[in-house]
JSON list of C-alpha atoms in Angstrom, two decimals:
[
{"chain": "A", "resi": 1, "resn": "UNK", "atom": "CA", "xyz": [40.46, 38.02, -36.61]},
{"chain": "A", "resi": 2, "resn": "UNK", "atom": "CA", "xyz": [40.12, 41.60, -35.68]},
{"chain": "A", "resi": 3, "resn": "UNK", "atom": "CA", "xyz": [40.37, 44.36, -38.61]},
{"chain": "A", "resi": 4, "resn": "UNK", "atom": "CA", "xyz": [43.13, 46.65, -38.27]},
{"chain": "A", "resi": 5, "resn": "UNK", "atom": "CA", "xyz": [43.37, 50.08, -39.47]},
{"chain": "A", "resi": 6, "resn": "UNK", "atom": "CA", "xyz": [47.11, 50.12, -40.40]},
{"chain": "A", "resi": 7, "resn": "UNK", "atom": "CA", "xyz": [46.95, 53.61, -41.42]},
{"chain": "A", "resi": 8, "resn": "UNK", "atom": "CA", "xyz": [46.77, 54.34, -38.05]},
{"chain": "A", "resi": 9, "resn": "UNK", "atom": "CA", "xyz": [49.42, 52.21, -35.91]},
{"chain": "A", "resi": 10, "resn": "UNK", "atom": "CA", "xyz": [47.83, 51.14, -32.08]},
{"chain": "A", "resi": 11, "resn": "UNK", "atom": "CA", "xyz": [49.84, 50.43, -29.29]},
{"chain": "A", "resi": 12, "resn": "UNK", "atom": "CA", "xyz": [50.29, 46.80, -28.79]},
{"chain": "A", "resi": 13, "resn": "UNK", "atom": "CA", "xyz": [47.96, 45.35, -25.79]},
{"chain": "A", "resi": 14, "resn": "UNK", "atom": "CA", "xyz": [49.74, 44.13, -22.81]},
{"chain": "A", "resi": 15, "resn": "UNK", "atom": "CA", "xyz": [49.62, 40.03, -22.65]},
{"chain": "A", "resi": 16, "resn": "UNK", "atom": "CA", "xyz": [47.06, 39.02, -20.55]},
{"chain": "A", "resi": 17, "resn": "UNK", "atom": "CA", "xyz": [48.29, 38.61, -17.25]},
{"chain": "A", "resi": 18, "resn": "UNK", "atom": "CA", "xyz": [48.00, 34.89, -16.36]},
{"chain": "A", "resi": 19, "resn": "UNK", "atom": "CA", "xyz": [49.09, 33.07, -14.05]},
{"chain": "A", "resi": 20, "resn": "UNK", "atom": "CA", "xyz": [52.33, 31.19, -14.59]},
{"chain": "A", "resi": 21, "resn": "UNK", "atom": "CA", "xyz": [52.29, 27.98, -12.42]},
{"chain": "A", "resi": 22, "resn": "UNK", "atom": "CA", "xyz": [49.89, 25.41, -11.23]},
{"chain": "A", "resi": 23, "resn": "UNK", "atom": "CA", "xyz": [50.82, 26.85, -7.86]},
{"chain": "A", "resi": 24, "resn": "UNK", "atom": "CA", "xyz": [49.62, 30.39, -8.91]},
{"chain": "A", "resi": 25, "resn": "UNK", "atom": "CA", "xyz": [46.56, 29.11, -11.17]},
{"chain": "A", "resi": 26, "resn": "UNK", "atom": "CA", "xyz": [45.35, 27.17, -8.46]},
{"chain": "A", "resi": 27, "resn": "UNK", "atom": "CA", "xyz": [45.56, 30.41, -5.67]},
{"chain": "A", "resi": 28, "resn": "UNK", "atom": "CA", "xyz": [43.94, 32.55, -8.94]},
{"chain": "A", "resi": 29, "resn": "UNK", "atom": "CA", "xyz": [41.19, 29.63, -9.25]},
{"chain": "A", "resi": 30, "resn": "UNK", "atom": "CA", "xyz": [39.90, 29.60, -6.05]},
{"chain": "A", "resi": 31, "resn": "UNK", "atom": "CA", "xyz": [39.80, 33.32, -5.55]},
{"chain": "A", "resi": 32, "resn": "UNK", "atom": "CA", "xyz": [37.65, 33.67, -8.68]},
{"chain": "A", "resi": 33, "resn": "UNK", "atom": "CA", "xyz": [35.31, 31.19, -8.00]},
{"chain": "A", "resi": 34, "resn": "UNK", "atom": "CA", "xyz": [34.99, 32.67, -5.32]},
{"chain": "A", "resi": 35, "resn": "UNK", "atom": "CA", "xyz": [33.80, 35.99, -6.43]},
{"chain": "A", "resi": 36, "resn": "UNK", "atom": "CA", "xyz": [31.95, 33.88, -9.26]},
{"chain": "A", "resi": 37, "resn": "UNK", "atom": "CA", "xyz": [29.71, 32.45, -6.78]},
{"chain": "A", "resi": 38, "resn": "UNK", "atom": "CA", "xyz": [29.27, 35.49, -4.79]},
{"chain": "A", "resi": 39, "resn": "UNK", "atom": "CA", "xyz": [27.92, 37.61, -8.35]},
{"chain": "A", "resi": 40, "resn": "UNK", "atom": "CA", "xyz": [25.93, 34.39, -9.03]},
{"chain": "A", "resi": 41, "resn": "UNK", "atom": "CA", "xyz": [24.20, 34.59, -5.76]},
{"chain": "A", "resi": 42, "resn": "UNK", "atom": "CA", "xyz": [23.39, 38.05, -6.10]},
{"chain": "A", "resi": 43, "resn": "UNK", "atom": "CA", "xyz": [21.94, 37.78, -9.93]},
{"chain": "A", "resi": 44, "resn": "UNK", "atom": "CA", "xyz": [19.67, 35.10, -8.60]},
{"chain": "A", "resi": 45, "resn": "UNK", "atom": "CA", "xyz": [18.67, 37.26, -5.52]},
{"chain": "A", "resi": 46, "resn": "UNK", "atom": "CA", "xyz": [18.13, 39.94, -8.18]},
{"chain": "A", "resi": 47, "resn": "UNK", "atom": "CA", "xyz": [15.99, 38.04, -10.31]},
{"chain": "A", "resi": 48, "resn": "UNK", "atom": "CA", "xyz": [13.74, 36.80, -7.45]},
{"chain": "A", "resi": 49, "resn": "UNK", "atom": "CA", "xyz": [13.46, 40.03, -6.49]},
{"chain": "A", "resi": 50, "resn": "UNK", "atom": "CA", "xyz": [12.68, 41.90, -9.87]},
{"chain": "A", "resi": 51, "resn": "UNK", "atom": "CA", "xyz": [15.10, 44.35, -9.93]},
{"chain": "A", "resi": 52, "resn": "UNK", "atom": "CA", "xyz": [15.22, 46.53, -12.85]},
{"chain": "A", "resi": 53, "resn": "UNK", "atom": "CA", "xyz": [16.41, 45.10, -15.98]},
{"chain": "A", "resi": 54, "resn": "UNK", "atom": "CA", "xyz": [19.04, 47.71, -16.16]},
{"chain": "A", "resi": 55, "resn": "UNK", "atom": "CA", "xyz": [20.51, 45.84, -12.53]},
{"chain": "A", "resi": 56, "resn": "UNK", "atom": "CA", "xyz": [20.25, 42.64, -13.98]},
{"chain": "A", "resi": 57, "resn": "UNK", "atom": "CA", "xyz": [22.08, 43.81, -17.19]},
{"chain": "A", "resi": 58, "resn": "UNK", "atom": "CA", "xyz": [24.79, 44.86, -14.81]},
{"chain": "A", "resi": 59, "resn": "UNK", "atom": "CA", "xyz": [25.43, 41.81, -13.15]},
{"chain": "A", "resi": 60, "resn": "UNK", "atom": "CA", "xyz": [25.56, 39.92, -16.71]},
{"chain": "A", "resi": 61, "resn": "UNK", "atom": "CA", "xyz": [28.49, 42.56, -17.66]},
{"chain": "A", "resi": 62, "resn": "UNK", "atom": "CA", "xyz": [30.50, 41.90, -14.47]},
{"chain": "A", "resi": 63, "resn": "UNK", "atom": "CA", "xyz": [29.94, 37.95, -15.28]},
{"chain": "A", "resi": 64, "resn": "UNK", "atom": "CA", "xyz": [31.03, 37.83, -18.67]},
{"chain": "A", "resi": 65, "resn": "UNK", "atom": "CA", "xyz": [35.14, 38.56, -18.30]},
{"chain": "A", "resi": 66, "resn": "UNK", "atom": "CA", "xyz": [34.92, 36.89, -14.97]},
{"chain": "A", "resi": 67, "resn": "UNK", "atom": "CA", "xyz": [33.88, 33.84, -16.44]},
{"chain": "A", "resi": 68, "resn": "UNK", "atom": "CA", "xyz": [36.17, 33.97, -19.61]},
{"chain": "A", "resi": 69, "resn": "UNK", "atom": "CA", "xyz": [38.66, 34.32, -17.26]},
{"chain": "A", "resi": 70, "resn": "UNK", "atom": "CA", "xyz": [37.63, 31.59, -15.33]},
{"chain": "A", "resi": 71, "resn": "UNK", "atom": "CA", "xyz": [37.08, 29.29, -18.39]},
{"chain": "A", "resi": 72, "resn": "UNK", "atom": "CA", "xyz": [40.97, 29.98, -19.08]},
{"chain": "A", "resi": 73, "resn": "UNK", "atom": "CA", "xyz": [42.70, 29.51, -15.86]},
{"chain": "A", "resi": 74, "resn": "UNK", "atom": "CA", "xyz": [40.74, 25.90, -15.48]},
{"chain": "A", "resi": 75, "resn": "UNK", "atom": "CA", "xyz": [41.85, 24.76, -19.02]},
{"chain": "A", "resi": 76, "resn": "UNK", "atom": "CA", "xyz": [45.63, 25.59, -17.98]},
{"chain": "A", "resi": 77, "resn": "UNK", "atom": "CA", "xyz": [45.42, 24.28, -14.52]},
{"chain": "A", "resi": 78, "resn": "UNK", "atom": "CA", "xyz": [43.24, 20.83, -16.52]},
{"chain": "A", "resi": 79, "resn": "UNK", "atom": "CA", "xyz": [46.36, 20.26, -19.04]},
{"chain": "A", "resi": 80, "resn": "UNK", "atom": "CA", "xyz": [48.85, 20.79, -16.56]},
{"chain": "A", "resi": 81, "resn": "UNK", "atom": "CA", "xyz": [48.48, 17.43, -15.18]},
{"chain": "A", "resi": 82, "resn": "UNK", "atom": "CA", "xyz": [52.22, 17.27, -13.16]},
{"chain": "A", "resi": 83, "resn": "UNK", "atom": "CA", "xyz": [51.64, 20.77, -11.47]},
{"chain": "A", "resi": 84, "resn": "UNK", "atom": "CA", "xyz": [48.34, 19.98, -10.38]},
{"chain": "A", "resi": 85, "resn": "UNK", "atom": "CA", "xyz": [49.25, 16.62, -8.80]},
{"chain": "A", "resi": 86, "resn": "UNK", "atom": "CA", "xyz": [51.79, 18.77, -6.84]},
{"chain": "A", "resi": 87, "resn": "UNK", "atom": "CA", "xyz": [49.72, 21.23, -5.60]},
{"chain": "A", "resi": 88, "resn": "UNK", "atom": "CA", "xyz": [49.58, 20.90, -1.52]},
{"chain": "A", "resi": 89, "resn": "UNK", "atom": "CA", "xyz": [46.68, 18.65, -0.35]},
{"chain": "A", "resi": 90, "resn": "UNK", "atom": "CA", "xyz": [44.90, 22.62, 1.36]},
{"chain": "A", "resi": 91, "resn": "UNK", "atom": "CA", "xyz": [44.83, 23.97, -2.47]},
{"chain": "A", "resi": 92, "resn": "UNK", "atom": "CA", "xyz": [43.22, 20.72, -3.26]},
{"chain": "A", "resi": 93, "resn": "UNK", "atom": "CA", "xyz": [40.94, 20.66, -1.11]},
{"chain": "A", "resi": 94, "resn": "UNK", "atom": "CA", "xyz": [39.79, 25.00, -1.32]},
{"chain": "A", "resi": 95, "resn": "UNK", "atom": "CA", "xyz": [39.85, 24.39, -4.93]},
{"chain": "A", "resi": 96, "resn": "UNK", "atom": "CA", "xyz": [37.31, 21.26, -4.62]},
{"chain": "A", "resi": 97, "resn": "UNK", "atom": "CA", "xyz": [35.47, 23.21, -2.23]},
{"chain": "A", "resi": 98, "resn": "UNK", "atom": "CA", "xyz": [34.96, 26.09, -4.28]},
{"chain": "A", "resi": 99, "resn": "UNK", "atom": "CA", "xyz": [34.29, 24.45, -7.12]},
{"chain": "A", "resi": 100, "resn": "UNK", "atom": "CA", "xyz": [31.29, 22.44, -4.83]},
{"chain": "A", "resi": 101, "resn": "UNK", "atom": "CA", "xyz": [29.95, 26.31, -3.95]},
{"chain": "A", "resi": 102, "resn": "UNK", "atom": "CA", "xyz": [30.18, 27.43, -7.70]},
{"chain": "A", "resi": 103, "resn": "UNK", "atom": "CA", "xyz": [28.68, 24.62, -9.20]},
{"chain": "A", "resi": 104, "resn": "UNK", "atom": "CA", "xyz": [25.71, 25.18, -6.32]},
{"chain": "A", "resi": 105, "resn": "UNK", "atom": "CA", "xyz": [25.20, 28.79, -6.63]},
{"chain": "A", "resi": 106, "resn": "UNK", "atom": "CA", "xyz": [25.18, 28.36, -10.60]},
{"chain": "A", "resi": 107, "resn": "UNK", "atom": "CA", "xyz": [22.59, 25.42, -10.43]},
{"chain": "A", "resi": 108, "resn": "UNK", "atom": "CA", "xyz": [20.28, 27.96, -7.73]},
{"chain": "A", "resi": 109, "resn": "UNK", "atom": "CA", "xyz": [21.32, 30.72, -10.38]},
{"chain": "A", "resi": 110, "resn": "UNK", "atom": "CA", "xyz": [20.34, 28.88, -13.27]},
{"chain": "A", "resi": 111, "resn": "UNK", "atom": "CA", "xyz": [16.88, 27.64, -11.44]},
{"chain": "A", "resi": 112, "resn": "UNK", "atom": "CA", "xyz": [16.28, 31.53, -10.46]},
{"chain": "A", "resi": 113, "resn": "UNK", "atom": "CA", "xyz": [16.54, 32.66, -14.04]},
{"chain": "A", "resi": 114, "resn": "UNK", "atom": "CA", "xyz": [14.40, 30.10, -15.95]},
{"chain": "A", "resi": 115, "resn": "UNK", "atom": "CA", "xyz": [11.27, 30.50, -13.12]},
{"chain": "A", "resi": 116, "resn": "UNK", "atom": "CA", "xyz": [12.18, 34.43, -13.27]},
{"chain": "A", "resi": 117, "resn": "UNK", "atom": "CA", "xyz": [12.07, 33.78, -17.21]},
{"chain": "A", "resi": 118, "resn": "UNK", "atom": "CA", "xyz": [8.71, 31.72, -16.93]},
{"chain": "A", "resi": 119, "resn": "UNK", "atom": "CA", "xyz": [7.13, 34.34, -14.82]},
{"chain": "A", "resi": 120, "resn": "UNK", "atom": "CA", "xyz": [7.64, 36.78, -17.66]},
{"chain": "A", "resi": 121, "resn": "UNK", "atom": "CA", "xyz": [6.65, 34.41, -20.41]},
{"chain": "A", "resi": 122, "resn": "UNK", "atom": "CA", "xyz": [3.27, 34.65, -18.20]},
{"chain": "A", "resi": 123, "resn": "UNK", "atom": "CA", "xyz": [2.88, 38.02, -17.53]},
{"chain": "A", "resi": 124, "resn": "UNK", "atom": "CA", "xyz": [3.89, 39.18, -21.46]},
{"chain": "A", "resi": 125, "resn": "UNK", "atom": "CA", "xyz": [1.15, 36.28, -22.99]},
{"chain": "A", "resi": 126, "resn": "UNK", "atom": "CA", "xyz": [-1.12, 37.64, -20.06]},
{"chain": "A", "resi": 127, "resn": "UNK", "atom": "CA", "xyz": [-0.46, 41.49, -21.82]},
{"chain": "A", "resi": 128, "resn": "UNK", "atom": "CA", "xyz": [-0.49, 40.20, -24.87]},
{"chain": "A", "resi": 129, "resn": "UNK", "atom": "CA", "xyz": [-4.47, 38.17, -24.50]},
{"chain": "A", "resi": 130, "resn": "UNK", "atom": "CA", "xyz": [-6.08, 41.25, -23.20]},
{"chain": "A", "resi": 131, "resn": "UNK", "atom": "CA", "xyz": [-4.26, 43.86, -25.87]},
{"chain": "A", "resi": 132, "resn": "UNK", "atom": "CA", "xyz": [-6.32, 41.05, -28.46]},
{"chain": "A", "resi": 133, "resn": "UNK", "atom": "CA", "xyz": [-9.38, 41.09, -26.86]},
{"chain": "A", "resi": 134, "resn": "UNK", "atom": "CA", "xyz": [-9.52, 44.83, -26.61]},
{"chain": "A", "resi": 135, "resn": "UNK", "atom": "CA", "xyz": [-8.75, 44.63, -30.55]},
{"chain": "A", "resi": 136, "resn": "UNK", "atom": "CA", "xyz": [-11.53, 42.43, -31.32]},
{"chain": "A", "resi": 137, "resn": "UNK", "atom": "CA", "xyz": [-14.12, 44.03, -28.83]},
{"chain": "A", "resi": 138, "resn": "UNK", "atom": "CA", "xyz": [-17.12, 45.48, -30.84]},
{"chain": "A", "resi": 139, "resn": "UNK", "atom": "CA", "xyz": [-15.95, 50.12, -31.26]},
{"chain": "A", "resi": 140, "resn": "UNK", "atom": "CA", "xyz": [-19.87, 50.87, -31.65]},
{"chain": "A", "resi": 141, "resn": "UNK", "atom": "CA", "xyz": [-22.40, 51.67, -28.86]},
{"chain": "A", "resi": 142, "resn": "UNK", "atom": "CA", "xyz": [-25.47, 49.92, -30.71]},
{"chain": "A", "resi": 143, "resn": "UNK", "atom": "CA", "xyz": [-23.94, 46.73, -30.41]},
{"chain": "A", "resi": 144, "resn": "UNK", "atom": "CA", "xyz": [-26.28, 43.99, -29.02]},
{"chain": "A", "resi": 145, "resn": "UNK", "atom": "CA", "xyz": [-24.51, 43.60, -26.13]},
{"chain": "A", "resi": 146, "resn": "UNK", "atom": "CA", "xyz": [-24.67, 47.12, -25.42]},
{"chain": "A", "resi": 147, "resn": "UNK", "atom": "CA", "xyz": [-28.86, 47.11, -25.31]},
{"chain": "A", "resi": 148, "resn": "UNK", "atom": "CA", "xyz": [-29.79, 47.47, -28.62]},
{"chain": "A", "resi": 149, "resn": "UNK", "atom": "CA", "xyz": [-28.68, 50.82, -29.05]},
{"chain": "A", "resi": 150, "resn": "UNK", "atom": "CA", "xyz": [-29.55, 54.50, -28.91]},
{"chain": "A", "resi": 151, "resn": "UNK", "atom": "CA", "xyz": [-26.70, 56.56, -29.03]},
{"chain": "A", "resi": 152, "resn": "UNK", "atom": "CA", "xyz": [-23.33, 56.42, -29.73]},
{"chain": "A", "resi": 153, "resn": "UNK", "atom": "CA", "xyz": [-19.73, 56.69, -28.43]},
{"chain": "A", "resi": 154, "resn": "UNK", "atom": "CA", "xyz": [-16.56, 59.25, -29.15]},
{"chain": "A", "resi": 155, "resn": "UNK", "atom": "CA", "xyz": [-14.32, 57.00, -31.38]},
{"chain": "A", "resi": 156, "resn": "UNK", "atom": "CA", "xyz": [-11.59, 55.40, -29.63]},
{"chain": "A", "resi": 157, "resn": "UNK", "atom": "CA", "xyz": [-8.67, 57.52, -29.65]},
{"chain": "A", "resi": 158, "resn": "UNK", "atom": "CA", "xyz": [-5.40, 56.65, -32.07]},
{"chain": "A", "resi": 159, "resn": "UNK", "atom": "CA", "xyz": [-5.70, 53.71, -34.11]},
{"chain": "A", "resi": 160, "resn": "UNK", "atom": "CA", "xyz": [-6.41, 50.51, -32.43]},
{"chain": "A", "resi": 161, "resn": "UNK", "atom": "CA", "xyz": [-3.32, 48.50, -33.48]},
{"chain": "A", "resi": 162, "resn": "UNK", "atom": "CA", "xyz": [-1.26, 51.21, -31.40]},
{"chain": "A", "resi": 163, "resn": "UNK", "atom": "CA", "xyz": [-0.80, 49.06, -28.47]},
{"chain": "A", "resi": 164, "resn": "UNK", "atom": "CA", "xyz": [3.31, 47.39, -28.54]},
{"chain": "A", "resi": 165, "resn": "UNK", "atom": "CA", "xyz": [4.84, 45.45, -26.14]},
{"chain": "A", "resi": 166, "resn": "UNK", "atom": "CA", "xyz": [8.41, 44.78, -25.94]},
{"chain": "A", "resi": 167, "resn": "UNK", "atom": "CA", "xyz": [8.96, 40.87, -25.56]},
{"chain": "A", "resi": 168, "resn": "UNK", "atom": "CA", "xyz": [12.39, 41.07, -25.30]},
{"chain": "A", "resi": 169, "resn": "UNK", "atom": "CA", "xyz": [13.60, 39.02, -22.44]}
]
């Protein structure tokens, strides 16, 4: 339950605006998947393409109400078992068609982000390796790899745990 400051009264939200028959849920359903698909496609094209994160991030914002919304309108349409055995046999069939396209473009969707997700698992434990073997290498120029030594070398500059990487994915 949200907090509310009632020092402060708010205007009350408008009711969401749902459809209100099987008829209308149905129309609503089919439209939205839909778009669904389409932003699915395009976050998957995204992601094989490495767009910037900040793209990506994008995408995930449009997708979120879209698919609350779309989570909703299938639960009504689901327990309104009378309206939807009454829908025309066309609704039927655009809604089992787009549902067919969604459930395609979220399994290519799906198969884009865990090989786009593997890729950077690679590349970060790739980073991560050579930051450690720079950390371990020997900082002296007499080291026995190095000939024996005469001479010596500037010290590195800034302290050798300086290198970060963000692994945020």
């Amino acid at each position: 339950m949200d907090k509310v400051d009632v020092r402060f009264p708010q205007p009350a939200k408008p009711a969401a605006n749902l459809p209100k028959n099987a008829q209308e849920r149905a129309v609503a359903l089919v439209e939205l998947m839909g778009r669904l698909t389409v932003l699915l496609e395009r976050e998957a094209a995204a992601v094989r393409a490495r767009r910037p994160a900040k793209e990506l991030a994008q995408i995930a914002k449009d997708k979120q109400p879209m698919t609350l919304v779309y989570e909703e309108i299938s639960r009504l349409l689901r327990v309104d078992r009378d309206g939807l055995m009454g829908l025309p046999q066309e609704l039927k069939t655009a809604l089992k068609d787009a549902t067919g396209k969604l459930y395609a473009a979220t399994a290519d969707n799906a198969e884009a982000l865990r090989i786009g997700g593997e890729a950077q698992k690679v590349m970060v434990d790739t980073v991560v390796g050579v930051i450690t073997r720079q950390q371990k290498a020997p900082t002296t120029a007499y080291a026995a790899h190095m000939g024996g030594g005469r001479g010596s070398s500037p010290p590195p500059s800034g302290p050798r745990t300086s290198a970060a990487l963000n692994t945020r994915l």
